[in-house]
mmCIF file of C-alpha atoms in Angstrom:
data_model
loop_
_atom_site.group_PDB
_atom_site.id
_atom_site.type_symbol
_atom_site.label_atom_id
_atom_site.label_comp_id
_atom_site.label_asym_id
_atom_site.label_seq_id
_atom_site.Cartn_x
_atom_site.Cartn_y
_atom_site.Cartn_z
ATOM 1 C CA UNK A 1 1.599 -38.945 42.384
ATOM 2 C CA UNK A 2 -2.102 -37.387 40.030
ATOM 3 C CA UNK A 3 -5.311 -38.629 40.275
ATOM 4 C CA UNK A 4 -6.145 -40.193 36.408
ATOM 5 C CA UNK A 5 -9.088 -38.026 35.159
ATOM 6 C CA UNK A 6 -12.715 -38.877 35.361
ATOM 7 C CA UNK A 7 -14.788 -41.115 33.260
ATOM 8 C CA UNK A 8 -15.844 -39.964 29.683
ATOM 9 C CA UNK A 9 -12.683 -37.022 29.992
ATOM 10 C CA UNK A 10 -9.113 -37.360 27.627
ATOM 11 C CA UNK A 11 -6.023 -37.554 30.027
ATOM 12 C CA UNK A 12 -4.101 -34.334 29.527
ATOM 13 C CA UNK A 13 -1.510 -36.003 27.311
ATOM 14 C CA UNK A 14 -4.243 -36.809 25.042
ATOM 15 C CA UNK A 15 -5.340 -34.484 21.476
ATOM 16 C CA UNK A 16 -8.633 -32.963 21.217
ATOM 17 C CA UNK A 17 -8.882 -32.429 17.827
ATOM 18 C CA UNK A 18 -12.468 -32.287 17.066
ATOM 19 C CA UNK A 19 -14.613 -30.762 13.856
ATOM 20 C CA UNK A 20 -16.173 -27.750 14.847
ATOM 21 C CA UNK A 21 -19.541 -26.936 13.027
ATOM 22 C CA UNK A 22 -19.746 -23.307 11.743
ATOM 23 C CA UNK A 23 -22.382 -21.724 13.383
ATOM 24 C CA UNK A 24 -22.963 -18.941 9.526
ATOM 25 C CA UNK A 25 -21.486 -20.594 6.276
ATOM 26 C CA UNK A 26 -21.284 -18.104 3.782
ATOM 27 C CA UNK A 27 -20.281 -19.330 0.453
ATOM 28 C CA UNK A 28 -19.193 -16.374 -1.009
ATOM 29 C CA UNK A 29 -16.511 -15.350 1.900
ATOM 30 C CA UNK A 30 -13.303 -17.233 0.047
ATOM 31 C CA UNK A 31 -11.745 -19.851 1.512
ATOM 32 C CA UNK A 32 -8.221 -18.854 0.235
ATOM 33 C CA UNK A 33 -7.483 -15.217 -0.229
ATOM 34 C CA UNK A 34 -6.950 -14.144 -3.888
ATOM 35 C CA UNK A 35 -3.599 -13.634 -5.736
ATOM 36 C CA UNK A 36 -2.211 -9.757 -4.382
ATOM 37 C CA UNK A 37 -2.636 -7.168 -6.053
ATOM 38 C CA UNK A 38 -5.900 -9.560 -8.331
ATOM 39 C CA UNK A 39 -8.715 -6.930 -9.866
ATOM 40 C CA UNK A 40 -12.203 -8.187 -10.186
ATOM 41 C CA UNK A 41 -12.874 -8.807 -14.161
ATOM 42 C CA UNK A 42 -16.049 -6.660 -13.551
ATOM 43 C CA UNK A 43 -15.815 -3.969 -11.219
ATOM 44 C CA UNK A 44 -12.743 -2.739 -11.259
ATOM 45 C CA UNK A 45 -11.976 -3.285 -7.303
ATOM 46 C CA UNK A 46 -8.500 -4.048 -6.225
ATOM 47 C CA UNK A 47 -7.987 -6.806 -3.987
ATOM 48 C CA UNK A 48 -4.667 -5.343 -1.977
ATOM 49 C CA UNK A 49 -3.337 -5.654 1.370
ATOM 50 C CA UNK A 50 -5.422 -8.277 2.756
ATOM 51 C CA UNK A 51 -9.331 -6.391 1.601
ATOM 52 C CA UNK A 52 -10.842 -5.091 -2.016
ATOM 53 C CA UNK A 53 -10.895 -1.517 -2.572
ATOM 54 C CA UNK A 54 -11.556 1.293 -4.897
ATOM 55 C CA UNK A 55 -7.756 1.560 -6.339
ATOM 56 C CA UNK A 56 -5.821 2.334 -9.784
ATOM 57 C CA UNK A 57 -5.081 -1.180 -11.414
ATOM 58 C CA UNK A 58 -1.694 -2.640 -11.090
ATOM 59 C CA UNK A 59 0.385 -2.962 -13.451
ATOM 60 C CA UNK A 60 1.038 -6.419 -13.050
ATOM 61 C CA UNK A 61 -1.933 -8.524 -11.715
ATOM 62 C CA UNK A 62 -4.114 -11.456 -11.163
ATOM 63 C CA UNK A 63 -8.055 -11.052 -12.524
ATOM 64 C CA UNK A 64 -10.868 -12.571 -10.785
ATOM 65 C CA UNK A 65 -14.322 -11.987 -9.345
ATOM 66 C CA UNK A 66 -14.944 -10.193 -6.014
ATOM 67 C CA UNK A 67 -17.462 -11.643 -4.064
ATOM 68 C CA UNK A 68 -19.917 -8.969 -4.814
ATOM 69 C CA UNK A 69 -19.222 -9.327 -8.190
ATOM 70 C CA UNK A 70 -20.619 -12.795 -7.788
ATOM 71 C CA UNK A 71 -23.228 -12.481 -5.647
ATOM 72 C CA UNK A 72 -24.897 -9.957 -8.648
ATOM 73 C CA UNK A 73 -23.519 -12.471 -11.266
ATOM 74 C CA UNK A 74 -25.756 -15.798 -8.858
ATOM 75 C CA UNK A 75 -28.484 -13.270 -8.071
ATOM 76 C CA UNK A 76 -28.297 -14.734 -4.199
ATOM 77 C CA UNK A 77 -28.478 -11.574 -2.291
ATOM 78 C CA UNK A 78 -26.464 -11.514 1.384
ATOM 79 C CA UNK A 79 -29.455 -8.869 2.256
ATOM 80 C CA UNK A 80 -32.792 -8.131 1.729
ATOM 81 C CA UNK A 81 -35.205 -4.861 3.013
ATOM 82 C CA UNK A 82 -38.756 -4.777 1.947
ATOM 83 C CA UNK A 83 -40.419 -0.987 2.414
ATOM 84 C CA UNK A 84 -43.961 -0.539 2.474
ATOM 85 C CA UNK A 85 -46.798 1.796 3.962
ATOM 86 C CA UNK A 86 -48.581 5.105 2.474
ATOM 87 C CA UNK A 87 -45.782 7.404 3.765
ATOM 88 C CA UNK A 88 -43.264 4.847 1.540
ATOM 89 C CA UNK A 89 -46.162 4.712 -1.453
ATOM 90 C CA UNK A 90 -46.142 9.356 -1.447
ATOM 91 C CA UNK A 91 -42.400 9.364 -1.198
ATOM 92 C CA UNK A 92 -41.135 6.945 -3.041
ATOM 93 C CA UNK A 93 -38.759 9.059 -5.041
ATOM 94 C CA UNK A 94 -37.233 10.726 -1.795
ATOM 95 C CA UNK A 95 -36.572 6.964 -0.167
ATOM 96 C CA UNK A 96 -34.792 5.303 -3.563
ATOM 97 C CA UNK A 97 -32.470 9.050 -3.395
ATOM 98 C CA UNK A 98 -31.855 8.006 -0.017
ATOM 99 C CA UNK A 99 -31.422 4.292 -0.047
ATOM 100 C CA UNK A 100 -29.195 5.244 -3.082
ATOM 101 C CA UNK A 101 -26.694 7.712 -1.089
ATOM 102 C CA UNK A 102 -26.414 5.332 1.782
ATOM 103 C CA UNK A 103 -25.050 2.769 -0.379
ATOM 104 C CA UNK A 104 -22.570 5.047 -2.443
ATOM 105 C CA UNK A 105 -21.085 6.364 0.831
ATOM 106 C CA UNK A 106 -20.685 3.251 2.202
ATOM 107 C CA UNK A 107 -19.197 2.072 -1.290
ATOM 108 C CA UNK A 108 -16.389 4.247 -0.888
ATOM 109 C CA UNK A 109 -14.999 2.483 1.837
ATOM 110 C CA UNK A 110 -16.448 -0.417 1.344
ATOM 111 C CA UNK A 111 -16.471 -1.707 -2.251
ATOM 112 C CA UNK A 112 -18.289 -4.953 -1.273
ATOM 113 C CA UNK A 113 -21.259 -3.287 -0.248
ATOM 114 C CA UNK A 114 -23.813 -2.613 -3.268
ATOM 115 C CA UNK A 115 -27.050 -2.646 -4.412
ATOM 116 C CA UNK A 116 -28.142 -5.747 -6.169
ATOM 117 C CA UNK A 117 -31.586 -4.846 -6.985
ATOM 118 C CA UNK A 118 -34.445 -2.016 -6.776
ATOM 119 C CA UNK A 119 -37.876 -3.287 -8.188
ATOM 120 C CA UNK A 120 -41.966 -2.631 -6.987
ATOM 121 C CA UNK A 121 -44.141 -5.399 -6.263
ATOM 122 C CA UNK A 122 -47.745 -3.884 -5.796
ATOM 123 C CA UNK A 123 -47.534 -1.061 -3.045
ATOM 124 C CA UNK A 124 -43.577 -2.539 -1.362
ATOM 125 C CA UNK A 125 -40.542 -1.608 -2.645
ATOM 126 C CA UNK A 126 -38.126 -4.580 -2.782
ATOM 127 C CA UNK A 127 -34.132 -3.862 -2.566
ATOM 128 C CA UNK A 128 -31.665 -6.717 -2.447
ATOM 129 C CA UNK A 129 -28.213 -5.847 -1.125
ATOM 130 C CA UNK A 130 -24.261 -8.236 -1.750
ATOM 131 C CA UNK A 131 -24.194 -6.934 2.271
ATOM 132 C CA UNK A 132 -25.735 -7.711 5.274
ATOM 133 C CA UNK A 133 -24.137 -4.500 6.596
ATOM 134 C CA UNK A 134 -25.301 -2.917 3.855
ATOM 135 C CA UNK A 135 -29.172 -3.760 4.237
ATOM 136 C CA UNK A 136 -28.754 -2.906 8.039
ATOM 137 C CA UNK A 137 -27.429 0.608 7.161
ATOM 138 C CA UNK A 138 -30.056 1.246 5.058
ATOM 139 C CA UNK A 139 -32.804 0.531 7.230
ATOM 140 C CA UNK A 140 -31.712 2.624 9.798
ATOM 141 C CA UNK A 141 -30.980 5.265 7.477
ATOM 142 C CA UNK A 142 -34.348 5.058 6.976
ATOM 143 C CA UNK A 143 -35.680 4.785 10.522
ATOM 144 C CA UNK A 144 -33.731 7.709 11.382
ATOM 145 C CA UNK A 145 -34.978 9.879 8.478
ATOM 146 C CA UNK A 146 -38.893 9.151 8.914
ATOM 147 C CA UNK A 147 -38.917 7.129 12.027
ATOM 148 C CA UNK A 148 -41.761 3.979 11.024
ATOM 149 C CA UNK A 149 -41.195 0.451 12.297
ATOM 150 C CA UNK A 150 -38.485 -1.667 11.566
ATOM 151 C CA UNK A 151 -37.981 -5.502 12.274
ATOM 152 C CA UNK A 152 -34.738 -7.384 11.448
ATOM 153 C CA UNK A 153 -34.633 -11.095 10.562
ATOM 154 C CA UNK A 154 -31.450 -13.143 10.362
ATOM 155 C CA UNK A 155 -31.104 -16.863 8.578
ATOM 156 C CA UNK A 156 -29.783 -19.360 11.432
ATOM 157 C CA UNK A 157 -27.707 -21.604 8.622
ATOM 158 C CA UNK A 158 -26.662 -18.511 6.324
ATOM 159 C CA UNK A 159 -25.400 -14.686 6.298
ATOM 160 C CA UNK A 160 -28.518 -13.189 5.200
ATOM 161 C CA UNK A 161 -30.076 -10.242 7.148
ATOM 162 C CA UNK A 162 -34.070 -9.512 6.139
ATOM 163 C CA UNK A 163 -35.562 -6.433 6.726
ATOM 164 C CA UNK A 164 -38.767 -4.334 6.662
ATOM 165 C CA UNK A 165 -39.591 -0.861 7.551
ATOM 166 C CA UNK A 166 -43.044 0.548 7.004
ATOM 167 C CA UNK A 167 -44.294 3.686 7.587
#
């Protein structure tokens, strides 16, 4: 004979379904996949075989906005990089070229990795990104090329990465 379960514990045959809270909620991560194939109405990226790719548009396709274009339209970045310091001021153009190069390299394979905005505010350079992985990749490229100090800050409830790089 099997012993009864301890108090406050359901018996083995009872369902244990419960509502699980998401650790990170990303509004821009689609609940359902777009119809295949679909083409982004703004950038022309194609959703094919379960992912966004740079392909020629197929003859028959659905039209939608990719998550990157949606973020750009809504002005809601997933990554933010702040570049500061005397070295950064003296090498502004060189740093911008490095950032653009990293973006172009990543965007070939990942159409959703894009720079949203680049602006200079006072003595700082602020860059926003459509994907936190691109923000991290750019910061690591800066650190690899010029050393300096890096500081990463992840938001608790949203997929947002803030990076500060200074030299």
